[in-house]
Coordinates of C-alpha atoms in Angstrom, one line a residue:
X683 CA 38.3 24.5 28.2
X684 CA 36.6 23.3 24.9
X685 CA 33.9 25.3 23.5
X686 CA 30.7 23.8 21.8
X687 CA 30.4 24.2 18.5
X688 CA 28.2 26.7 17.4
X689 CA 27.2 24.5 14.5
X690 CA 26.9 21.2 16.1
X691 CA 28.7 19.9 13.7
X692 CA 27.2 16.3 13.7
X693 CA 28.3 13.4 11.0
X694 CA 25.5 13.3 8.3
X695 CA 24.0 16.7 9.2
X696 CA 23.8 19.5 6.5
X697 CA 25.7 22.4 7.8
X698 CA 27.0 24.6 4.4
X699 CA 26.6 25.8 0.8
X700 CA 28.9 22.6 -0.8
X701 CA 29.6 25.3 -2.9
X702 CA 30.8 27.4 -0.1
X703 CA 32.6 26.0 3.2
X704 CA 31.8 27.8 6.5
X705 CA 34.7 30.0 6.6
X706 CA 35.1 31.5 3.3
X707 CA 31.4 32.3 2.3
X708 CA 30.6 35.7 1.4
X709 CA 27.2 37.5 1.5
X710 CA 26.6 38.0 -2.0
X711 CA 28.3 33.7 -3.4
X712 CA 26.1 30.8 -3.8
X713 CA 25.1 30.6 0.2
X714 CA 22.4 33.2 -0.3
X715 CA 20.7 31.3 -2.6
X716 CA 20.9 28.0 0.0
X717 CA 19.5 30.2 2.6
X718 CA 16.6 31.5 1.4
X719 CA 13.5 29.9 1.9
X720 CA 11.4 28.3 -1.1
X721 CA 7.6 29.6 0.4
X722 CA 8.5 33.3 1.4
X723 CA 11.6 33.7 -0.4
X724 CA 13.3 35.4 2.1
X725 CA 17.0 34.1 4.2
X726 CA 15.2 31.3 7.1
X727 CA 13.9 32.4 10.2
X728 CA 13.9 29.3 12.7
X729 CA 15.0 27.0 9.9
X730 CA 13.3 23.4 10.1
X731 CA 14.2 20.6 7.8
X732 CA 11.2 17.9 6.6
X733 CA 11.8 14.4 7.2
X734 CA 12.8 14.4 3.2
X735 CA 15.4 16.7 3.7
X736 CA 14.7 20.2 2.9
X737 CA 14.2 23.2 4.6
X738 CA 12.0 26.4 5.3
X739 CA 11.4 28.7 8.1
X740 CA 9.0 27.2 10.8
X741 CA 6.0 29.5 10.8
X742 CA 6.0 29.7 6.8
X743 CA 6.0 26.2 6.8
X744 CA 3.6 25.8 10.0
X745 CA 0.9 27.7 8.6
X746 CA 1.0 25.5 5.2
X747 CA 0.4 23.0 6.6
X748 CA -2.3 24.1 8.7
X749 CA -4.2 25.3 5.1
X750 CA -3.8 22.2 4.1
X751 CA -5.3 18.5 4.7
X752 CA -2.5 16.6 4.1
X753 CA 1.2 17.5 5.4
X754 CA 3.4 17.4 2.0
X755 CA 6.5 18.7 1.5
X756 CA 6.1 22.7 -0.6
X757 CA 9.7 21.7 -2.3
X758 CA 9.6 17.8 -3.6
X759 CA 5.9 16.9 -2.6
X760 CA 6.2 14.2 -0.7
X761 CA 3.4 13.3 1.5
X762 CA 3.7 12.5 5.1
X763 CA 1.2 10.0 6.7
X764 CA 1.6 12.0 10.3
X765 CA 2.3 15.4 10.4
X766 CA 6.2 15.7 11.6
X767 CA 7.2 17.5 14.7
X768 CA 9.4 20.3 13.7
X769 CA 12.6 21.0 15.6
X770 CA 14.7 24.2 14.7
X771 CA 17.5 23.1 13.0
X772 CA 20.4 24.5 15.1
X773 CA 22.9 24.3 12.5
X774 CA 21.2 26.1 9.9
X775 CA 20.0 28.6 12.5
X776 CA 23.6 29.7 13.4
X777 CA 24.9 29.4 9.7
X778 CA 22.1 31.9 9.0
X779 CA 23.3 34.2 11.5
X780 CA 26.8 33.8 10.5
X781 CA 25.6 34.9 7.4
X782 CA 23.4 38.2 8.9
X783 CA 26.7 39.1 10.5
X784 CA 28.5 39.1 7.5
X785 CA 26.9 41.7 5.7
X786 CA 27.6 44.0 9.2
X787 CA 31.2 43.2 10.1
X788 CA 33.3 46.0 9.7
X789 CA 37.2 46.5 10.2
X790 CA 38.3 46.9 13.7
X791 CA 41.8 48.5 12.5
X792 CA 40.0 51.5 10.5
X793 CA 39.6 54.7 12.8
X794 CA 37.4 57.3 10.6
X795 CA 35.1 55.7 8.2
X796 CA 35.5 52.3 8.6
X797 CA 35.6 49.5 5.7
X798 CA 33.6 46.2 5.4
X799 CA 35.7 43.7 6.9
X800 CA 36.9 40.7 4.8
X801 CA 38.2 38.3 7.2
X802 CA 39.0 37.7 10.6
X803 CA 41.9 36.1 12.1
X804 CA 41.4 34.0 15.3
X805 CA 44.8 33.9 16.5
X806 CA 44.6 38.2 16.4
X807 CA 40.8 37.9 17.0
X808 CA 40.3 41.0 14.5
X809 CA 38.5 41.9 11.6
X810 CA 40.1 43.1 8.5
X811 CA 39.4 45.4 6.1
X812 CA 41.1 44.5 2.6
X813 CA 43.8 47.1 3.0
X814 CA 44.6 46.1 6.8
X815 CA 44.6 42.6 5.8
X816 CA 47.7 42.7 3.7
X817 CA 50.1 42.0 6.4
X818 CA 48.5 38.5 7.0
X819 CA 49.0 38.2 3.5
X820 CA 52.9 39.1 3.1
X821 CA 54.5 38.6 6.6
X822 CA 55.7 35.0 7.3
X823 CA 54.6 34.9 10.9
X824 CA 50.9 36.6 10.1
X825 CA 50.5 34.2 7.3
X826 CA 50.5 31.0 9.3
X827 CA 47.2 32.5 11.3
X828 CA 44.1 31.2 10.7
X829 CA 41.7 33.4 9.4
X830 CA 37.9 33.2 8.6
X831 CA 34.9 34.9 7.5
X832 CA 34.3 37.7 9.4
X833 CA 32.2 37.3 12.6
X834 CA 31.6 39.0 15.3
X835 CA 31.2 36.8 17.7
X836 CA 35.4 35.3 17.4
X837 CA 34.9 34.5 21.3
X838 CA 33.1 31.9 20.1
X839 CA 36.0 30.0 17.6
X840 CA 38.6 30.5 20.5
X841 CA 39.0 28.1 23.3
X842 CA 38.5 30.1 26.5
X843 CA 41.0 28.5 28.6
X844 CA 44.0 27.8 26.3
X845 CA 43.4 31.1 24.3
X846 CA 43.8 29.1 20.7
X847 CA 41.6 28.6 17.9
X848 CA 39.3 26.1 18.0
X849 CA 40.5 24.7 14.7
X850 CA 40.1 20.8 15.9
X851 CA 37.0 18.6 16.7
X852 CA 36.7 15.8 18.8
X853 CA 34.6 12.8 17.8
X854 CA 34.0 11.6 21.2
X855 CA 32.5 14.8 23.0
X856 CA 31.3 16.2 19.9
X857 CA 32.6 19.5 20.4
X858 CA 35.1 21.7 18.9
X859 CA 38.4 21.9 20.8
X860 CA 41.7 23.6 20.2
X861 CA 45.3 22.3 20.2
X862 CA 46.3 22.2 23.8
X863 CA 43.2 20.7 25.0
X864 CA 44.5 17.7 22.9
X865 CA 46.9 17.3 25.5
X866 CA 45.0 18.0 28.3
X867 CA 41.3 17.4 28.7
X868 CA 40.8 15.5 25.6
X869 CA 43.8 13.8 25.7
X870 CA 44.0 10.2 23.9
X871 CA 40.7 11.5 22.2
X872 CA 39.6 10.3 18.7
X873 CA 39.9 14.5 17.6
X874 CA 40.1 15.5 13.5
X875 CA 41.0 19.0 12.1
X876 CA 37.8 20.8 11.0
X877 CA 38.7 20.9 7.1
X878 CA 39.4 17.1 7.6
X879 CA 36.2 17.0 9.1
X880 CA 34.3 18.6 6.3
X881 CA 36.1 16.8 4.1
X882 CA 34.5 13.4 5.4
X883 CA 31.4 14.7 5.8
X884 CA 31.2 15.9 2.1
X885 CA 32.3 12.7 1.3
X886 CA 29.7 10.9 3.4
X887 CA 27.0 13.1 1.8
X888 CA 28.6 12.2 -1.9
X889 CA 28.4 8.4 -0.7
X890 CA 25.2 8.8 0.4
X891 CA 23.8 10.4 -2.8
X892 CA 25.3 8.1 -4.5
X893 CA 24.1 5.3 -2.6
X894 CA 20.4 7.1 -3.1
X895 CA 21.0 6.8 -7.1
X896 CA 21.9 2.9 -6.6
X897 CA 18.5 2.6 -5.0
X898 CA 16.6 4.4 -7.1
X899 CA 18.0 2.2 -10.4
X900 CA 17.4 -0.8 -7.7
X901 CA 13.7 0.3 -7.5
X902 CA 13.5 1.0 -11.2
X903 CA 14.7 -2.4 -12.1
X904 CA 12.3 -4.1 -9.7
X905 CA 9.4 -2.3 -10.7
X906 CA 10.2 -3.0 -14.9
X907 CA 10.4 -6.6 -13.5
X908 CA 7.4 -6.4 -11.8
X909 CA 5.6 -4.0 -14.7
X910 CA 6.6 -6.9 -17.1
X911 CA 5.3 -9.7 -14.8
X912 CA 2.0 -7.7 -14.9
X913 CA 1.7 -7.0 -18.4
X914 CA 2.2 -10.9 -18.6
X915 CA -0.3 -11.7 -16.6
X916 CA -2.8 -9.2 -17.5
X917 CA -2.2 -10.7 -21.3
X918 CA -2.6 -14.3 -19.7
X919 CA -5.7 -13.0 -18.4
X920 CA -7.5 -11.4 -21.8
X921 CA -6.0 -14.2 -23.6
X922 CA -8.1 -17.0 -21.5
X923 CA -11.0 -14.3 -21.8
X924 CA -11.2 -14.6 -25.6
X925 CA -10.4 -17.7 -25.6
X926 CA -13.8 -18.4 -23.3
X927 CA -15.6 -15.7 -25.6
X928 CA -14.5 -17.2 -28.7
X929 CA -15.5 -21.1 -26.9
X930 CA -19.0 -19.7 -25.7
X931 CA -19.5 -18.0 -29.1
X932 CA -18.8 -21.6 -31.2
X933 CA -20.5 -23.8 -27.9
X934 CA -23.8 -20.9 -29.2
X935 CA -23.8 -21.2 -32.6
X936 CA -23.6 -24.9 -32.7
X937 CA -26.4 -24.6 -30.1
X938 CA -28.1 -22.8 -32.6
X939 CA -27.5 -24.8 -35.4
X940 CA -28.6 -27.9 -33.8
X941 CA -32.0 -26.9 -32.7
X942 CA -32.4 -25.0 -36.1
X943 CA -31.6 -28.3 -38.0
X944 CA -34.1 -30.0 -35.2
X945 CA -36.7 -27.9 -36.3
X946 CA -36.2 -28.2 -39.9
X947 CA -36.4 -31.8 -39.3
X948 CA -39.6 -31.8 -37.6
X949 CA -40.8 -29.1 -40.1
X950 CA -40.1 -31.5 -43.2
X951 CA -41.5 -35.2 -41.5
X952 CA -44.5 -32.5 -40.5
X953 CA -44.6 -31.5 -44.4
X954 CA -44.6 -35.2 -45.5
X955 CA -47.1 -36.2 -43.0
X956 CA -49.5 -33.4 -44.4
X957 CA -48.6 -34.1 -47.9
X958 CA -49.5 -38.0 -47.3
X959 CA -52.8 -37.2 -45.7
X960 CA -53.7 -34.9 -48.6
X961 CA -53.0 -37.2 -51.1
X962 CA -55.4 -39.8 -49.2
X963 CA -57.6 -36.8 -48.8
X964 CA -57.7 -36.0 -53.0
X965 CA -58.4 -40.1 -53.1
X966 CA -61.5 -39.8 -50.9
X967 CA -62.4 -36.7 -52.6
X968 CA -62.2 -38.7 -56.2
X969 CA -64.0 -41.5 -54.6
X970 CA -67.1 -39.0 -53.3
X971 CA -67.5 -37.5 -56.4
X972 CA -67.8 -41.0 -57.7
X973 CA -70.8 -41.3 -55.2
X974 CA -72.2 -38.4 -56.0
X975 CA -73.8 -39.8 -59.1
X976 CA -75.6 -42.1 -57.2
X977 CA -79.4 -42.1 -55.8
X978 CA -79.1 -44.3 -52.8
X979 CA -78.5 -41.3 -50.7
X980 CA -78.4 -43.5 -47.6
X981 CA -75.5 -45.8 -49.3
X982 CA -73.9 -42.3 -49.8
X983 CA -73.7 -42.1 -45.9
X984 CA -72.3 -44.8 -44.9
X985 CA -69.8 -44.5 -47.6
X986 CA -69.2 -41.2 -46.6
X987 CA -68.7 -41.8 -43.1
X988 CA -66.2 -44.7 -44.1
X989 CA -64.1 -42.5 -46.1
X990 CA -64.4 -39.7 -43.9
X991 CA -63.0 -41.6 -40.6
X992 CA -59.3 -40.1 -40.0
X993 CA -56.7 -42.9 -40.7
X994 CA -53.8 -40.4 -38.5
X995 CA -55.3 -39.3 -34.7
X996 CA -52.9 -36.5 -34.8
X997 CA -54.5 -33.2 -33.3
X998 CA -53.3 -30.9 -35.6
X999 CA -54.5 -27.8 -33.4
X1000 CA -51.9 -28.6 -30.9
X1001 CA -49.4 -29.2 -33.4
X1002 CA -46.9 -25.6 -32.4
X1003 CA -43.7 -24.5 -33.5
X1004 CA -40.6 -24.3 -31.0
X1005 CA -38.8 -20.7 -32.0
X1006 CA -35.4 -20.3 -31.2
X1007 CA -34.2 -18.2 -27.8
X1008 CA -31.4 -17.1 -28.5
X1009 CA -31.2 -13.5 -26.8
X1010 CA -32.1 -16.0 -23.7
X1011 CA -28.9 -18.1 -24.5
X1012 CA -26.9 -15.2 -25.3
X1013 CA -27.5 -14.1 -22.2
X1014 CA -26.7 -17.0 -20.3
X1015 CA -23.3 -17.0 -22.2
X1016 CA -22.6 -13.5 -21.5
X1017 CA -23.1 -14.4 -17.7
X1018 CA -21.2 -17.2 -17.5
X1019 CA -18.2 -15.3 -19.3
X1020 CA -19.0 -13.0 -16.7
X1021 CA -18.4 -15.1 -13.8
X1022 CA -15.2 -16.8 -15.4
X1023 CA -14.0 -13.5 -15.8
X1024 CA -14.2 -12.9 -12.1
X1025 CA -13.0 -15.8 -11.1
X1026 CA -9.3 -15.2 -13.2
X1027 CA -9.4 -11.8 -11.6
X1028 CA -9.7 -12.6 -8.1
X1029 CA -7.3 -15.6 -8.8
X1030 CA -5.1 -13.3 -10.3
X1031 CA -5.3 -10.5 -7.9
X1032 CA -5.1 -13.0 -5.0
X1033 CA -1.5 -14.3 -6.8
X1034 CA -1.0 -10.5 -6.6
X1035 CA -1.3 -10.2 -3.4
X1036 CA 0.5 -13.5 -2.3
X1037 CA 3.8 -12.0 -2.8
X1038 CA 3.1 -10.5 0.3
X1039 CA 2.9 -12.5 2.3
X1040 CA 4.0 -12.7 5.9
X1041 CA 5.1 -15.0 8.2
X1042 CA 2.6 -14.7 11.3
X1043 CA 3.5 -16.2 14.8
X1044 CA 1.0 -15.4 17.8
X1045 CA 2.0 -13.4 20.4
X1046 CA 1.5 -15.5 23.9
X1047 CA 1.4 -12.2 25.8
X1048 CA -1.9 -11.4 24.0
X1049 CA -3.3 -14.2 24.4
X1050 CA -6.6 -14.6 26.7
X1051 CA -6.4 -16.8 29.3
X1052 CA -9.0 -19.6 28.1
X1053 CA -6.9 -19.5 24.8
X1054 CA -4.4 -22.5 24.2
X1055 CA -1.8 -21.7 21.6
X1056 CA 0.1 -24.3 19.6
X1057 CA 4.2 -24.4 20.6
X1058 CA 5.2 -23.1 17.2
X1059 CA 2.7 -20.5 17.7
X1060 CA 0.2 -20.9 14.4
X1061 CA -2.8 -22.1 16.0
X1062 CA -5.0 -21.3 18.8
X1063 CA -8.4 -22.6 20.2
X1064 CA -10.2 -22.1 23.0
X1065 CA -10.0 -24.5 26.4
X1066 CA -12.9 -25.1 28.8
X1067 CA -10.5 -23.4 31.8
X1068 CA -9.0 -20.3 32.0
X1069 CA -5.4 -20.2 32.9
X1070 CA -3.5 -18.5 35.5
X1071 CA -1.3 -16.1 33.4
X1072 CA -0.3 -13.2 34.9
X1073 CA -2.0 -10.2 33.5
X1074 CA -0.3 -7.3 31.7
X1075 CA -1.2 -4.4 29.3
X1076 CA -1.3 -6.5 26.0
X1077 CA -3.6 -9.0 27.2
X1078 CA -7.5 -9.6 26.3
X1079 CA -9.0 -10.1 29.4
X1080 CA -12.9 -10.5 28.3
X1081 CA -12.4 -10.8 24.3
X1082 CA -11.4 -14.5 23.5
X1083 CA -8.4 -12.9 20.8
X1084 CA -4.9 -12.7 20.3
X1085 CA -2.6 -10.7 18.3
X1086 CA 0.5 -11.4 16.0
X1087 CA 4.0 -11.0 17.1
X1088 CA 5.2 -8.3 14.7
X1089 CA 3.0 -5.4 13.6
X1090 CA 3.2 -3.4 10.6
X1091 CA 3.3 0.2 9.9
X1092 CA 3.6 0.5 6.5
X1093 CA 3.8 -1.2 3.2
X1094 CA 1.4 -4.4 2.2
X1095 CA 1.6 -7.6 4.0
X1096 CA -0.6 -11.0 3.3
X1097 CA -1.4 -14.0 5.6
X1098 CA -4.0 -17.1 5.7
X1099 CA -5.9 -18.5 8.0
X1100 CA -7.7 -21.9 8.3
X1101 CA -11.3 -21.8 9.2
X1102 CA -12.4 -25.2 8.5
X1103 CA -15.1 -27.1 10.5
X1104 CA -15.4 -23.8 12.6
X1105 CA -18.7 -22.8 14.0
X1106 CA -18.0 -19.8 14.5
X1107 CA -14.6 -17.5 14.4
X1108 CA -13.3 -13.5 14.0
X1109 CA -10.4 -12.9 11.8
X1110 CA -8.8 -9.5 10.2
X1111 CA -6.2 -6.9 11.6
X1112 CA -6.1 -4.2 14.9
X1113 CA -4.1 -1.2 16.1
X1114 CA -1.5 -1.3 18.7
X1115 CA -3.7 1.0 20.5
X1116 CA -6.9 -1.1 20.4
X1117 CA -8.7 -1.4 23.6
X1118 CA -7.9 -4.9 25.6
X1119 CA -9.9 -4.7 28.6
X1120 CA -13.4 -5.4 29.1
X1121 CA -16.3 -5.4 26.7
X1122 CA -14.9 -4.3 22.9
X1123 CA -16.6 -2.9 19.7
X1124 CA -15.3 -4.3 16.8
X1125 CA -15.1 -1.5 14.0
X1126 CA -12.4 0.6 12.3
X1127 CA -13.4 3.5 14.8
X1128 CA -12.3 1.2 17.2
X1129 CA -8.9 -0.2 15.7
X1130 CA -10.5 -3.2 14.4
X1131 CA -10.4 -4.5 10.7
X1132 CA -12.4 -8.0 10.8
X1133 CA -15.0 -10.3 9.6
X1134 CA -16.6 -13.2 11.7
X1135 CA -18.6 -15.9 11.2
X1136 CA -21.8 -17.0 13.6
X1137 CA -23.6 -20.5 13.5
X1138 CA -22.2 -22.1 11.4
X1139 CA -23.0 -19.9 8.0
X1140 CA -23.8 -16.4 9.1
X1141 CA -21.4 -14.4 8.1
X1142 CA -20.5 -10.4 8.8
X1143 CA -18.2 -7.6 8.3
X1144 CA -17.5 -5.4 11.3
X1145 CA -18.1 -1.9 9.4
X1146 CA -20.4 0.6 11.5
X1147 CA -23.0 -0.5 11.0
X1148 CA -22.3 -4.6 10.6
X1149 CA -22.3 -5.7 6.8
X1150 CA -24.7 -9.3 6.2
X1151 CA -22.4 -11.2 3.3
X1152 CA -23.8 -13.6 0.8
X1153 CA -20.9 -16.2 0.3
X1154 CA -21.4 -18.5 -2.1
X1155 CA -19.7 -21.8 -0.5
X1156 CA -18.3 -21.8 2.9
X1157 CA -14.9 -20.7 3.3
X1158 CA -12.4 -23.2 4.4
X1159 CA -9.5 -20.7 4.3
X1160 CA -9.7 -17.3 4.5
X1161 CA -6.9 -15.0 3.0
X1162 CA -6.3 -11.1 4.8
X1163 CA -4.9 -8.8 2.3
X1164 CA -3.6 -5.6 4.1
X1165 CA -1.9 -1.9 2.0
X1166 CA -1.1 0.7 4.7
X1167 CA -0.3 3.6 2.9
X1168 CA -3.8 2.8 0.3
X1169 CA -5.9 2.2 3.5
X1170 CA -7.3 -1.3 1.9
X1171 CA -7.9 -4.7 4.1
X1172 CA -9.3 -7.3 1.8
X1173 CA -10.6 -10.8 3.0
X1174 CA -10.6 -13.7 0.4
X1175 CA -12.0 -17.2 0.3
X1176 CA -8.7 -18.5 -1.2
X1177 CA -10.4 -22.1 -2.0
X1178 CA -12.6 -20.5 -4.2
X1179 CA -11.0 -17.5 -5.5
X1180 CA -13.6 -15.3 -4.4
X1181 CA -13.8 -11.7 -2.5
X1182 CA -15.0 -11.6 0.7
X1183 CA -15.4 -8.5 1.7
X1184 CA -12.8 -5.1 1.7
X1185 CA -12.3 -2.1 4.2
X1186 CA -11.6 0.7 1.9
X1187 CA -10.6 4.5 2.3
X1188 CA -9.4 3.4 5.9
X1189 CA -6.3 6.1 7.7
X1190 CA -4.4 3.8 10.1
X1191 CA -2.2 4.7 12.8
X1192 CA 0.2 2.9 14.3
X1193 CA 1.2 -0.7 13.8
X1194 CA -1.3 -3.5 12.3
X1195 CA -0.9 -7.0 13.9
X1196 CA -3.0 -9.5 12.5
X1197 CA -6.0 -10.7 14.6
X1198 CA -7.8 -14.4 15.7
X1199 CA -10.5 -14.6 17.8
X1200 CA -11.1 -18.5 17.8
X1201 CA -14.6 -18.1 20.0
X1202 CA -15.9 -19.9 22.5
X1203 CA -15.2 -23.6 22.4
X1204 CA -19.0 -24.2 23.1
X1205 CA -19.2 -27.9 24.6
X1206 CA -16.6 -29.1 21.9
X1207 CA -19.1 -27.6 19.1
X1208 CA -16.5 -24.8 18.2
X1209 CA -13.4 -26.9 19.8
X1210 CA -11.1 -26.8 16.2
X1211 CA -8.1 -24.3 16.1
X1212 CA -8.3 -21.4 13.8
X1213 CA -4.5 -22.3 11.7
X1214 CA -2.0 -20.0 10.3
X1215 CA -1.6 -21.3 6.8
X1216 CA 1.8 -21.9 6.5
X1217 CA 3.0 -20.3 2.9
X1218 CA 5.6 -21.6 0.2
X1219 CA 8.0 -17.9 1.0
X1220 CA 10.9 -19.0 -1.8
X1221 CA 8.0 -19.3 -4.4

């Protein structure tokens, strides 16, 4: 009968020191170093491995976690988004005690004090001592047995019912077997020797490291691509922004110029008009004096008053200067470099986030009944009669909505929608495990990311408590910008290149399917289909 292995033994699993194979470690090599755990420091007790791959004894690991807010890895740091159910690894459990036994195996031929054994042999199923060892070493028949580490548990390496060592493993059971069960029970099986075995299984673990580096350089190339494609656009971006500072600056001071060369001109015609009207003035005044000799005082008068009427009606009291405002200009230019400022940065972080983009079919099985959905599955609008579908977990059954097809649980991901001509609509993402029955509360407590839009031009976020927006121009298509791992779902007129509103700081769980609720079709007022924009992928 074939025994189990005691160390599983399972493709891709880490079962030794690849410094030191199973059956020749020693308690003082390399292995104690790969046995010891990184937080206490001592050789594992319950050894669990992290989803990244490295391992320390459950309750040191355990209670780090639990004096912590996040679950990270103690060794490489890497953060997990839910905190990982630890299973005892097995393997490294029974390697562990292999190694325990080691340092208290003692030589079963020695009869007063007895010595540390050095190996055992199954075929014998004894420990040696060096000195009782040497006939395995010399005699021809001893040397052809197989010996091991020394264990103490040998009943374990030999196969029960044949009496041989289990020096063989069979790929289809997964167990260790020995050479006469070949012929027997496991007969016609696919079965490998165990070196051969750890052989390929170091190899694997070379291929997959090696595959790993391939990656990482895959991932290093991408992201200098993507670095460069950024610095790009970022230069693009300050480039058009001095180009609009150095444009407002010139549009300013010609501006200025202008209406200084304005004044200047009415400042010199008002000069000259002044100067005229004194020199007509110093006539008159010649001309009194003149008088002024005379007796007729009454001839004087009328003289006077003659001279004296004005010849320009001009009232000079009113007459003002026009200064120049040009803190009020400057601040009108620094506003509208402002605004063109945001406008390149949501255009270029909506390009951004574009790459993203996914392509999103509605899911029919979602779908309430009074919804009709297009055959290709990118629109839906609500009918006057609700449908006889039958009814199953997934579906709304009061909420006029329907999910996508294919959720997400990690990453970014990017879609449009059409809104236009819509009275009224809800758009954004929700959970898997989002309630689909009865009356539901649209909020991220809930599972629900969205905004809507009520008669005709009030619009909302559903935060707690709702958000009011203040949207410039009415949205005709409305971009949905989602990054799991950042917690971050952004809404975008894309028309306009303007934010709409963002969910920030958000933990999801779960996948994210993106979410329509057309509304009700209200007598044909709110009868046009909300529209899955479909996007240019190869671009």
């Amino acid at each position: 009968m074939a025994e189990s292995l005691p160390t599983s033994l399972k493709r891709g699993e880490r079962r030794w020191s690849l410094n030191t194979p199973p059956f020749m470690s020693s308690s003082s090599g390399p292995l104690t170093e790969e046995l010891q755990c990184s937080i206490c420091l001592n050789v594992f007790t319950d050894p669990v491995s992290t989803p990244c791959g490295h391992n320390f004894c459950k309750t040191c690991l355990n209670n780090c976690w639990d004096n912590s807010q996040t679950c990270n890895c103690p060794y490489c740091k890497e953060t997990f988004n839910q905190r990982p159910d630890l299973k005892i690894n097995t393997t490294l459990r029974e390697i562990v005690d292999h190694y325990k036994e080691d340092r208290h195996i003692l030589c079963d031929i020695c009869e007063e004090r007895k010595l540390k054994a050095l190996k055992s042999c199954l075929v014998c199923q004894s420990s040696y001592c060096e000195t009782h060892l040497q006939p395995h070493l010399r005699v021809a028949g001893l040397k052809k047995h197989k010996l091991m580490k020394p264990v103490s548990n040998l009943e374990d390496y030999i196969c029960q019912k044949h009496e041989k060592p289990l020096e063989l493993f069979c790929r289809d059971d997964q167990i260790r077997v020995c050479s006469m069960c070949t012929a027997t029970d496991h007969k016609n099986h696919n079965t490998v020797p165990l070196e051969e075995l750890m052989i390929q299984d170091v190899q694997q673990m070379i291929q997959d490291r090696i595959k790993k580096i391939q990656d990482i350089k895959h991932s290093a190339e991408v992201r200098e691509r993507n670095t460069e494609k950024e610095k790009a656009t970022h230069v693009e971006l300050f480039t058009d922004l001095i180009r609009s500072i150095e444009r407002c600056k010139t549009e300013l001071l010609e501006m200025m110029e202008k209406k200084k060369k304005a004044v200047e001109k009415q400042e010199q015609e008002l000069i000259e008009e002044l100067e005229q009207e004194i020199t007509e003035l110093k006539m008159r005044n010649t001309e009194l004096e003149q008088l002024s000799h005379t007796e007729d005082h009454l001839h004087i008068l009328q003289i006077y008053s003659s001279l004296c009427i004005p010849t320009n009606t001009r009232n000079w009291p009113e007459i003002s200067m026009k200064t120049h405002r040009s803190l009020e200009n400057l601040r009108k230019a620094l506003t509208q470099i402002q605004e063109t400022l945001h406008e390149k940065l949501t255009q270029t972080e909506l390009t951004w986030m574009q790459q993203y983009a996914v392509d999103v079919t509605l899911d029919p099985d979602t779908a309430h009944p009074n919804l009709i959905l297009s055959d290709d599955g990118k629109q839906v609008r609500h009918g006057d009669t609700e449908r006889k579908l039958l009814d199953n977990p997934k579906r709304f059954n009061t909420c006029p909505a329907v999910l996508g097809k294919e959720g997400f649980s990690s990453g970014r991901f990017y879609f449009e929608v059409q809104v236009k001509e819509k009275t009224a609509w809800d758009l954004g993402v929700a959970t898997e495990y989002i309630k689909r029955k009865g009356a539901i509360t649209l909020d991220p407590s809930n599972g629900y990311w969205a905004v809507w839009l009520r008669n005709r031009n009030e619009y909302k976020a559903h935060s707690a408590p709702k958000v009011s927006l203040s949207l410039r121009v009415k949205p005709q298509r409305v971009g949905v910008f989602v990054d799991y791992e950042e917690g971050l779902v952004s809404f975008y007129d894309v028309e306009s290149s303007s934010h709409i509103y963002s969910f920030t700081g958000q933990s999801f769980t779960g996948k994210l399917y993106p979410y329509l609720n057309p509304t009700l079709n209200r007598g044909g007022n709110n009868s046009v289909p909300l529209i899955i924009t479909p996007f240019n992928f190869n671009k």
